[in-house]
mmCIF file of C-alpha atoms in Angstrom:
data_model
loop_
_atom_site.group_PDB
_atom_site.id
_atom_site.type_symbol
_atom_site.label_atom_id
_atom_site.label_comp_id
_atom_site.label_asym_id
_atom_site.label_seq_id
_atom_site.Cartn_x
_atom_site.Cartn_y
_atom_site.Cartn_z
ATOM 1 C CA MET A 1 -23.355 -138.329 133.175
ATOM 2 C CA ASN A 2 -19.643 -138.494 132.378
ATOM 3 C CA VAL A 3 -16.966 -137.143 134.684
ATOM 4 C CA VAL A 4 -15.995 -134.232 132.422
ATOM 5 C CA ALA A 5 -19.618 -133.049 132.152
ATOM 6 C CA LEU A 6 -20.016 -133.319 135.930
ATOM 7 C CA LEU A 7 -16.860 -131.292 136.613
ATOM 8 C CA ILE A 8 -17.939 -128.581 134.164
ATOM 9 C CA GLY A 9 -21.425 -128.601 135.681
ATOM 10 C CA LEU A 10 -19.919 -127.940 139.108
ATOM 11 C CA GLY A 11 -18.032 -124.894 137.797
ATOM 12 C CA PRO A 12 -20.802 -122.541 139.030
ATOM 13 C CA LEU A 13 -20.515 -124.154 142.471
ATOM 14 C CA LEU A 14 -16.999 -122.732 142.726
ATOM 15 C CA GLY A 15 -17.496 -119.525 140.726
ATOM 16 C CA TRP A 16 -20.845 -118.296 142.030
ATOM 17 C CA GLY A 17 -20.284 -119.981 145.383
ATOM 18 C CA LEU A 18 -17.049 -118.092 146.063
ATOM 19 C CA TYR A 19 -17.907 -114.845 144.235
ATOM 20 C CA PRO A 20 -19.905 -113.164 147.047
ATOM 21 C CA THR A 21 -17.408 -114.253 149.702
ATOM 22 C CA ILE A 22 -14.396 -113.030 147.709
ATOM 23 C CA ALA A 23 -16.140 -109.741 146.906
ATOM 24 C CA SER A 24 -16.992 -109.239 150.588
ATOM 25 C CA LYS A 25 -13.465 -110.225 151.667
ATOM 26 C CA ILE A 26 -11.803 -107.759 149.273
ATOM 27 C CA GLY A 27 -14.080 -105.131 150.740
ATOM 28 C CA GLY A 28 -14.761 -101.607 149.613
ATOM 29 C CA ARG A 29 -18.089 -100.022 148.847
ATOM 30 C CA PRO A 30 -20.719 -101.606 146.557
ATOM 31 C CA VAL A 31 -19.558 -99.242 143.808
ATOM 32 C CA ASN A 32 -15.998 -100.604 144.097
ATOM 33 C CA GLN A 33 -17.318 -104.152 144.006
ATOM 34 C CA ILE A 34 -19.530 -103.704 140.959
ATOM 35 C CA LEU A 35 -16.955 -101.678 139.006
ATOM 36 C CA GLY A 36 -14.156 -104.212 139.486
ATOM 37 C CA SER A 37 -16.416 -107.253 139.065
ATOM 38 C CA THR A 38 -17.849 -106.069 135.766
ATOM 39 C CA LEU A 39 -14.412 -105.060 134.483
ATOM 40 C CA GLY A 40 -13.125 -108.550 135.297
ATOM 41 C CA THR A 41 -16.136 -110.106 133.569
ATOM 42 C CA LEU A 42 -15.555 -108.001 130.447
ATOM 43 C CA ILE A 43 -11.866 -108.973 130.300
ATOM 44 C CA PHE A 44 -12.823 -112.648 130.628
ATOM 45 C CA ALA A 45 -15.528 -112.297 127.948
ATOM 46 C CA LEU A 46 -13.171 -110.493 125.536
ATOM 47 C CA VAL A 47 -10.532 -113.216 125.851
ATOM 48 C CA LEU A 48 -13.175 -115.901 125.215
ATOM 49 C CA PHE A 49 -14.573 -113.938 122.246
ATOM 50 C CA MET A 50 -11.164 -113.671 120.593
ATOM 51 C CA MET A 51 -10.097 -117.246 121.331
ATOM 52 C CA LYS A 52 -13.333 -118.795 120.059
ATOM 53 C CA GLY A 53 -13.917 -116.369 117.177
ATOM 54 C CA LEU A 54 -17.526 -115.946 118.276
ATOM 55 C CA PRO A 55 -19.990 -113.918 116.169
ATOM 56 C CA PHE A 56 -20.997 -110.579 117.645
ATOM 57 C CA PRO A 57 -24.791 -110.066 117.807
ATOM 58 C CA THR A 58 -26.377 -107.225 115.858
ATOM 59 C CA GLY A 59 -29.681 -105.341 115.830
ATOM 60 C CA ASN A 60 -32.332 -106.296 118.385
ATOM 61 C CA SER A 61 -30.287 -109.291 119.541
ATOM 62 C CA LEU A 62 -27.422 -106.996 120.528
ATOM 63 C CA ILE A 63 -29.763 -104.581 122.336
ATOM 64 C CA LEU A 64 -31.447 -107.382 124.302
ATOM 65 C CA ALA A 65 -28.099 -108.959 125.224
ATOM 66 C CA ILE A 66 -26.782 -105.619 126.503
ATOM 67 C CA LEU A 67 -30.035 -105.057 128.433
ATOM 68 C CA SER A 68 -29.524 -108.494 129.940
ATOM 69 C CA GLY A 69 -26.170 -107.358 131.324
ATOM 70 C CA VAL A 70 -27.701 -104.080 132.505
ATOM 71 C CA GLY A 71 -30.308 -106.064 134.446
ATOM 72 C CA TRP A 72 -27.670 -108.189 136.154
ATOM 73 C CA ALA A 73 -25.508 -105.202 137.118
ATOM 74 C CA VAL A 74 -28.421 -103.258 138.614
ATOM 75 C CA ALA A 75 -29.501 -106.353 140.549
ATOM 76 C CA GLN A 76 -25.955 -106.995 141.746
ATOM 77 C CA ILE A 77 -25.565 -103.426 143.028
ATOM 78 C CA ILE A 78 -28.723 -103.955 145.080
ATOM 79 C CA THR A 79 -27.411 -107.335 146.274
ATOM 80 C CA PHE A 80 -24.116 -105.773 147.386
ATOM 81 C CA GLN A 81 -26.158 -103.241 149.363
ATOM 82 C CA SER A 82 -27.926 -106.141 151.097
ATOM 83 C CA PHE A 83 -24.520 -107.688 151.934
ATOM 84 C CA LYS A 84 -23.728 -104.478 153.842
ATOM 85 C CA LEU A 85 -26.954 -104.841 155.806
ATOM 86 C CA VAL A 86 -27.024 -108.540 156.742
ATOM 87 C CA GLY A 87 -23.920 -110.226 155.289
ATOM 88 C CA SER A 88 -23.595 -112.538 152.292
ATOM 89 C CA SER A 89 -24.391 -115.708 154.282
ATOM 90 C CA ARG A 90 -27.915 -114.413 155.014
ATOM 91 C CA ALA A 91 -28.499 -112.576 151.737
ATOM 92 C CA MET A 92 -27.403 -115.305 149.296
ATOM 93 C CA PRO A 93 -30.067 -117.931 150.130
ATOM 94 C CA VAL A 94 -32.763 -115.260 149.877
ATOM 95 C CA THR A 95 -31.600 -113.915 146.507
ATOM 96 C CA THR A 96 -31.207 -117.494 145.214
ATOM 97 C CA ALA A 97 -34.758 -118.254 146.311
ATOM 98 C CA PHE A 98 -36.067 -115.162 144.528
ATOM 99 C CA GLN A 99 -34.158 -116.102 141.367
ATOM 100 C CA LEU A 100 -35.584 -119.634 141.443
ATOM 101 C CA LEU A 101 -39.080 -118.244 141.953
ATOM 102 C CA GLY A 102 -38.649 -115.749 139.121
ATOM 103 C CA ALA A 103 -37.216 -118.288 136.680
ATOM 104 C CA SER A 104 -39.889 -120.883 137.479
ATOM 105 C CA LEU A 105 -42.829 -118.458 137.218
ATOM 106 C CA TRP A 106 -41.440 -117.003 133.967
ATOM 107 C CA GLY A 107 -41.131 -120.515 132.577
ATOM 108 C CA MET A 108 -44.678 -121.444 133.625
ATOM 109 C CA ILE A 109 -46.411 -118.225 132.505
ATOM 110 C CA HIS A 110 -44.444 -117.229 129.412
ATOM 111 C CA LEU A 111 -42.624 -120.329 128.154
ATOM 112 C CA GLY A 112 -45.351 -122.903 128.763
ATOM 113 C CA ASP A 113 -43.492 -124.987 131.317
ATOM 114 C CA TRP A 114 -45.542 -127.262 133.606
ATOM 115 C CA PRO A 115 -48.433 -127.588 131.097
ATOM 116 C CA THR A 116 -50.526 -130.104 133.054
ATOM 117 C CA VAL A 117 -52.479 -129.444 136.241
ATOM 118 C CA THR A 118 -50.389 -132.035 138.120
ATOM 119 C CA GLU A 119 -47.139 -130.381 137.060
ATOM 120 C CA LYS A 120 -48.449 -126.965 138.090
ATOM 121 C CA VAL A 121 -49.461 -128.267 141.529
ATOM 122 C CA ILE A 122 -46.089 -129.959 142.089
ATOM 123 C CA GLY A 123 -44.266 -126.883 140.797
ATOM 124 C CA ILE A 124 -46.165 -124.480 143.047
ATOM 125 C CA LEU A 125 -45.537 -126.746 146.058
ATOM 126 C CA ALA A 126 -41.826 -126.700 145.171
ATOM 127 C CA LEU A 127 -41.904 -122.889 145.086
ATOM 128 C CA VAL A 128 -43.503 -122.878 148.538
ATOM 129 C CA LEU A 129 -40.642 -125.100 149.744
ATOM 130 C CA ILE A 130 -38.145 -122.604 148.322
ATOM 131 C CA ILE A 131 -39.789 -119.800 150.307
ATOM 132 C CA ILE A 132 -39.750 -121.926 153.480
ATOM 133 C CA GLY A 133 -36.097 -122.841 152.881
ATOM 134 C CA ALA A 134 -35.123 -119.187 152.431
ATOM 135 C CA LYS A 135 -37.010 -118.282 155.589
ATOM 136 C CA LEU A 136 -35.124 -120.944 157.559
ATOM 137 C CA THR A 137 -31.704 -119.722 156.373
ATOM 138 C CA VAL A 138 -32.270 -116.296 157.925
ATOM 139 C CA TRP A 139 -33.866 -117.550 161.146
ATOM 140 C CA SER A 140 -32.303 -116.096 164.282
ATOM 141 C CA GLU A 141 -32.395 -117.616 167.746
ATOM 142 C CA GLN A 142 -32.243 -114.185 169.336
ATOM 143 C CA LYS A 143 -35.404 -112.153 168.772
ATOM 144 C CA ASP A 144 -33.835 -108.775 168.025
ATOM 145 C CA VAL A 145 -36.387 -106.221 166.793
ATOM 146 C CA GLU A 146 -33.755 -104.020 165.151
ATOM 147 C CA ASP A 147 -32.158 -107.001 163.408
ATOM 148 C CA ALA A 148 -35.577 -108.091 162.127
ATOM 149 C CA LYS A 149 -36.144 -104.613 160.656
ATOM 150 C CA ILE A 150 -32.762 -104.684 158.920
ATOM 151 C CA MET A 151 -33.465 -108.169 157.550
ATOM 152 C CA ARG A 152 -36.842 -107.074 156.185
ATOM 153 C CA LYS A 153 -35.140 -104.147 154.476
ATOM 154 C CA ALA A 154 -32.568 -106.507 152.918
ATOM 155 C CA VAL A 155 -35.330 -108.861 151.712
ATOM 156 C CA ILE A 156 -37.130 -105.934 150.044
ATOM 157 C CA TYR A 157 -33.870 -104.945 148.331
ATOM 158 C CA LEU A 158 -33.355 -108.505 147.096
ATOM 159 C CA ALA A 159 -36.950 -108.799 145.866
ATOM 160 C CA ILE A 160 -36.478 -105.631 143.796
ATOM 161 C CA GLY A 161 -33.133 -106.945 142.555
ATOM 162 C CA GLU A 162 -34.838 -110.074 141.229
ATOM 163 C CA ILE A 163 -36.300 -107.938 138.407
ATOM 164 C CA GLY A 164 -32.756 -107.361 137.153
ATOM 165 C CA TYR A 165 -31.738 -111.010 137.516
ATOM 166 C CA TRP A 166 -34.907 -112.006 135.652
ATOM 167 C CA ALA A 167 -33.947 -109.662 132.786
ATOM 168 C CA TYR A 168 -30.454 -111.193 132.772
ATOM 169 C CA SER A 169 -31.928 -114.650 132.108
ATOM 170 C CA ALA A 170 -34.974 -113.735 130.015
ATOM 171 C CA ALA A 171 -33.558 -111.195 127.533
ATOM 172 C CA PRO A 172 -31.201 -113.639 125.715
ATOM 173 C CA GLN A 173 -34.101 -116.123 125.456
ATOM 174 C CA GLU A 174 -36.271 -113.465 123.825
ATOM 175 C CA ALA A 175 -33.415 -112.642 121.439
ATOM 176 C CA LYS A 176 -33.049 -116.355 120.573
ATOM 177 C CA LEU A 177 -29.338 -116.005 121.361
ATOM 178 C CA ASN A 178 -26.952 -118.792 122.234
ATOM 179 C CA GLY A 179 -25.788 -118.087 125.780
ATOM 180 C CA ILE A 180 -22.107 -118.016 124.843
ATOM 181 C CA GLU A 181 -22.789 -115.575 121.997
ATOM 182 C CA ALA A 182 -24.607 -113.271 124.433
ATOM 183 C CA PHE A 183 -21.733 -113.340 126.937
ATOM 184 C CA LEU A 184 -19.679 -110.395 125.583
ATOM 185 C CA PRO A 185 -22.633 -108.009 125.007
ATOM 186 C CA GLN A 186 -23.885 -108.896 128.479
ATOM 187 C CA ALA A 187 -20.490 -107.977 129.940
ATOM 188 C CA ILE A 188 -20.592 -104.654 128.053
ATOM 189 C CA GLY A 189 -24.011 -103.897 129.554
ATOM 190 C CA MET A 190 -22.723 -104.807 133.016
ATOM 191 C CA LEU A 191 -19.712 -102.505 132.799
ATOM 192 C CA LEU A 192 -21.824 -99.700 131.313
ATOM 193 C CA VAL A 193 -24.069 -99.682 134.406
ATOM 194 C CA ALA A 194 -21.066 -99.875 136.735
ATOM 195 C CA VAL A 195 -19.347 -96.916 135.049
ATOM 196 C CA ILE A 196 -22.506 -94.761 135.119
ATOM 197 C CA TYR A 197 -23.104 -95.691 138.768
ATOM 198 C CA ALA A 198 -19.502 -94.860 139.706
ATOM 199 C CA MET A 199 -19.641 -91.543 137.810
ATOM 200 C CA PHE A 200 -22.888 -90.576 139.548
ATOM 201 C CA LEU A 201 -21.494 -91.327 143.017
ATOM 202 C CA SER A 202 -18.222 -89.501 142.285
ATOM 203 C CA PHE A 203 -20.094 -86.192 142.591
ATOM 204 C CA ARG A 204 -20.733 -86.801 146.302
ATOM 205 C CA GLU A 205 -18.218 -89.474 147.341
ATOM 206 C CA LYS A 206 -14.643 -90.370 146.580
ATOM 207 C CA SER A 207 -14.370 -91.551 142.983
ATOM 208 C CA ALA A 208 -14.280 -95.344 142.681
ATOM 209 C CA PHE A 209 -12.136 -94.955 139.549
ATOM 210 C CA THR A 210 -9.209 -93.717 141.656
ATOM 211 C CA GLU A 211 -9.449 -96.349 144.411
ATOM 212 C CA SER A 212 -7.207 -99.392 144.127
ATOM 213 C CA VAL A 213 -9.800 -101.625 145.799
ATOM 214 C CA SER A 214 -12.014 -101.253 142.713
ATOM 215 C CA TYR A 215 -9.385 -102.942 140.557
ATOM 216 C CA LYS A 216 -8.767 -105.686 143.115
ATOM 217 C CA HIS A 217 -12.364 -106.700 142.439
ATOM 218 C CA ILE A 218 -11.366 -107.713 138.912
ATOM 219 C CA ILE A 219 -10.444 -110.993 140.615
ATOM 220 C CA SER A 220 -14.014 -111.479 141.878
ATOM 221 C CA GLY A 221 -15.229 -110.677 138.353
ATOM 222 C CA PHE A 222 -13.162 -113.575 137.017
ATOM 223 C CA PHE A 223 -14.970 -115.912 139.430
ATOM 224 C CA PHE A 224 -18.371 -114.677 138.265
ATOM 225 C CA ALA A 225 -17.392 -114.991 134.608
ATOM 226 C CA PHE A 226 -15.972 -118.506 135.126
ATOM 227 C CA ALA A 227 -19.261 -119.577 136.711
ATOM 228 C CA ALA A 228 -21.361 -118.037 133.940
ATOM 229 C CA LEU A 229 -19.260 -119.656 131.219
ATOM 230 C CA THR A 230 -19.202 -123.139 132.779
ATOM 231 C CA TYR A 231 -22.971 -122.959 133.299
ATOM 232 C CA LEU A 232 -23.499 -122.079 129.627
ATOM 233 C CA ILE A 233 -21.313 -125.028 128.574
ATOM 234 C CA SER A 234 -22.927 -127.366 131.108
ATOM 235 C CA ALA A 235 -26.436 -126.497 129.865
ATOM 236 C CA GLN A 236 -25.616 -127.599 126.305
ATOM 237 C CA PRO A 237 -27.515 -130.762 125.155
ATOM 238 C CA ASN A 238 -24.265 -132.678 124.579
ATOM 239 C CA MET A 239 -23.129 -131.995 128.155
ATOM 240 C CA ASN A 240 -25.543 -132.016 131.122
ATOM 241 C CA GLY A 241 -28.495 -130.342 129.443
ATOM 242 C CA LEU A 242 -30.463 -127.361 130.699
ATOM 243 C CA ALA A 243 -32.308 -129.080 133.571
ATOM 244 C CA THR A 244 -29.342 -130.879 135.149
ATOM 245 C CA GLY A 245 -27.034 -127.946 134.451
ATOM 246 C CA PHE A 246 -29.432 -125.637 136.266
ATOM 247 C CA ILE A 247 -29.648 -127.949 139.291
ATOM 248 C CA LEU A 248 -25.863 -128.212 139.519
ATOM 249 C CA SER A 249 -25.486 -124.423 139.302
ATOM 250 C CA GLN A 250 -27.842 -123.917 142.246
ATOM 251 C CA THR A 251 -25.473 -125.785 144.551
ATOM 252 C CA SER A 252 -23.485 -122.533 144.598
ATOM 253 C CA VAL A 253 -25.825 -121.144 147.273
ATOM 254 C CA VAL A 254 -24.534 -123.743 149.731
ATOM 255 C CA LEU A 255 -20.888 -122.743 149.278
ATOM 256 C CA ALA A 256 -21.717 -119.013 149.253
ATOM 257 C CA THR A 257 -23.621 -119.309 152.522
ATOM 258 C CA LEU A 258 -21.141 -121.534 154.334
ATOM 259 C CA THR A 259 -18.011 -119.623 153.253
ATOM 260 C CA GLY A 260 -19.688 -116.405 154.366
ATOM 261 C CA ILE A 261 -20.151 -117.944 157.809
ATOM 262 C CA TRP A 262 -16.698 -119.546 158.028
ATOM 263 C CA PHE A 263 -14.473 -116.878 156.448
ATOM 264 C CA LEU A 264 -16.284 -113.588 156.953
ATOM 265 C CA GLY A 265 -17.155 -113.925 160.613
ATOM 266 C CA GLN A 266 -20.899 -113.985 159.961
ATOM 267 C CA LYS A 267 -21.488 -116.118 163.044
ATOM 268 C CA LYS A 268 -24.437 -118.381 163.782
ATOM 269 C CA SER A 269 -25.266 -120.416 166.876
ATOM 270 C CA LYS A 270 -25.310 -124.227 166.620
ATOM 271 C CA LYS A 271 -29.109 -124.206 166.426
ATOM 272 C CA GLU A 272 -29.105 -121.462 163.774
ATOM 273 C CA MET A 273 -26.517 -123.433 161.777
ATOM 274 C CA VAL A 274 -28.684 -126.569 161.795
ATOM 275 C CA VAL A 275 -31.760 -124.596 160.719
ATOM 276 C CA THR A 276 -29.734 -122.864 157.981
ATOM 277 C CA ILE A 277 -28.512 -126.192 156.571
ATOM 278 C CA VAL A 278 -32.076 -127.557 156.586
ATOM 279 C CA GLY A 279 -33.163 -124.446 154.682
ATOM 280 C CA LEU A 280 -30.384 -124.880 152.098
ATOM 281 C CA VAL A 281 -31.325 -128.529 151.583
ATOM 282 C CA LEU A 282 -34.971 -127.528 151.007
ATOM 283 C CA ILE A 283 -33.932 -124.915 148.424
ATOM 284 C CA ILE A 284 -31.772 -127.402 146.501
ATOM 285 C CA LEU A 285 -34.430 -130.148 146.636
ATOM 286 C CA ALA A 286 -37.153 -127.755 145.486
ATOM 287 C CA ALA A 287 -34.908 -126.443 142.692
ATOM 288 C CA THR A 288 -34.439 -130.034 141.534
ATOM 289 C CA VAL A 289 -38.197 -130.592 141.471
ATOM 290 C CA THR A 290 -38.876 -127.428 139.447
ATOM 291 C CA VAL A 291 -36.627 -128.558 136.584
ATOM 292 C CA ILE A 292 -37.502 -132.265 136.400
ATOM 293 C CA ILE A 293 -41.316 -132.102 136.425
#
């Protein structure tokens, strides 16, 4: 692996690793966060589209690409709701685990990954490790019944959100679209959901369109878009390839979790910190296994 490919492959580490922390730091309601984030992503995608002269999908490919973006935006709204409940440092490992589980099971059931019995056994064991790792990252030394209830609620939210993240990854595959070509239609689908969501809430809450904090979240959208673009480049065969590119992108959960703890005041005891790090290591190791078998 050359240095340039490695640096590009680590783009998602910075983009997706910092995105939840920056979004939480800027603040506002989930509607502010999703509206600004998707607007920033669309701006980024439009600039890339014009600079590269990319073809714009048509027909079913366009519909599936837009639906892909719709799936992500719906899932991200749910994820932002979970941030309000338990904080990004506890929510991110869980949502990453669900995304790894969803991607792996989709690959095994629909795409024919892990064709042999041995590969299936190893893959399923890796998925079990992911679940254990996610469980460790949210372990609390203090047995607080109310906190446990809130955490269970957040986990249910994140499990439902995985359906949207699955659509985000699966729809372009079904459309046989190059990831970079799908980027702009995806961003359109994302913003479409955000606008509808903001319009719906404006009937009972202050309109997100008139709040400055919504537009500050354009910055967090740039971080998401940067991560998505560098992952698409990294996954190309002449760079890191899909398997290695995927592994490198999953390192973002480590930065997202740790920056949430360090910069957002989502405190953990020394023992909880050790258990969290062990959980993160298990998730990364298991993710590596799922893409190399």
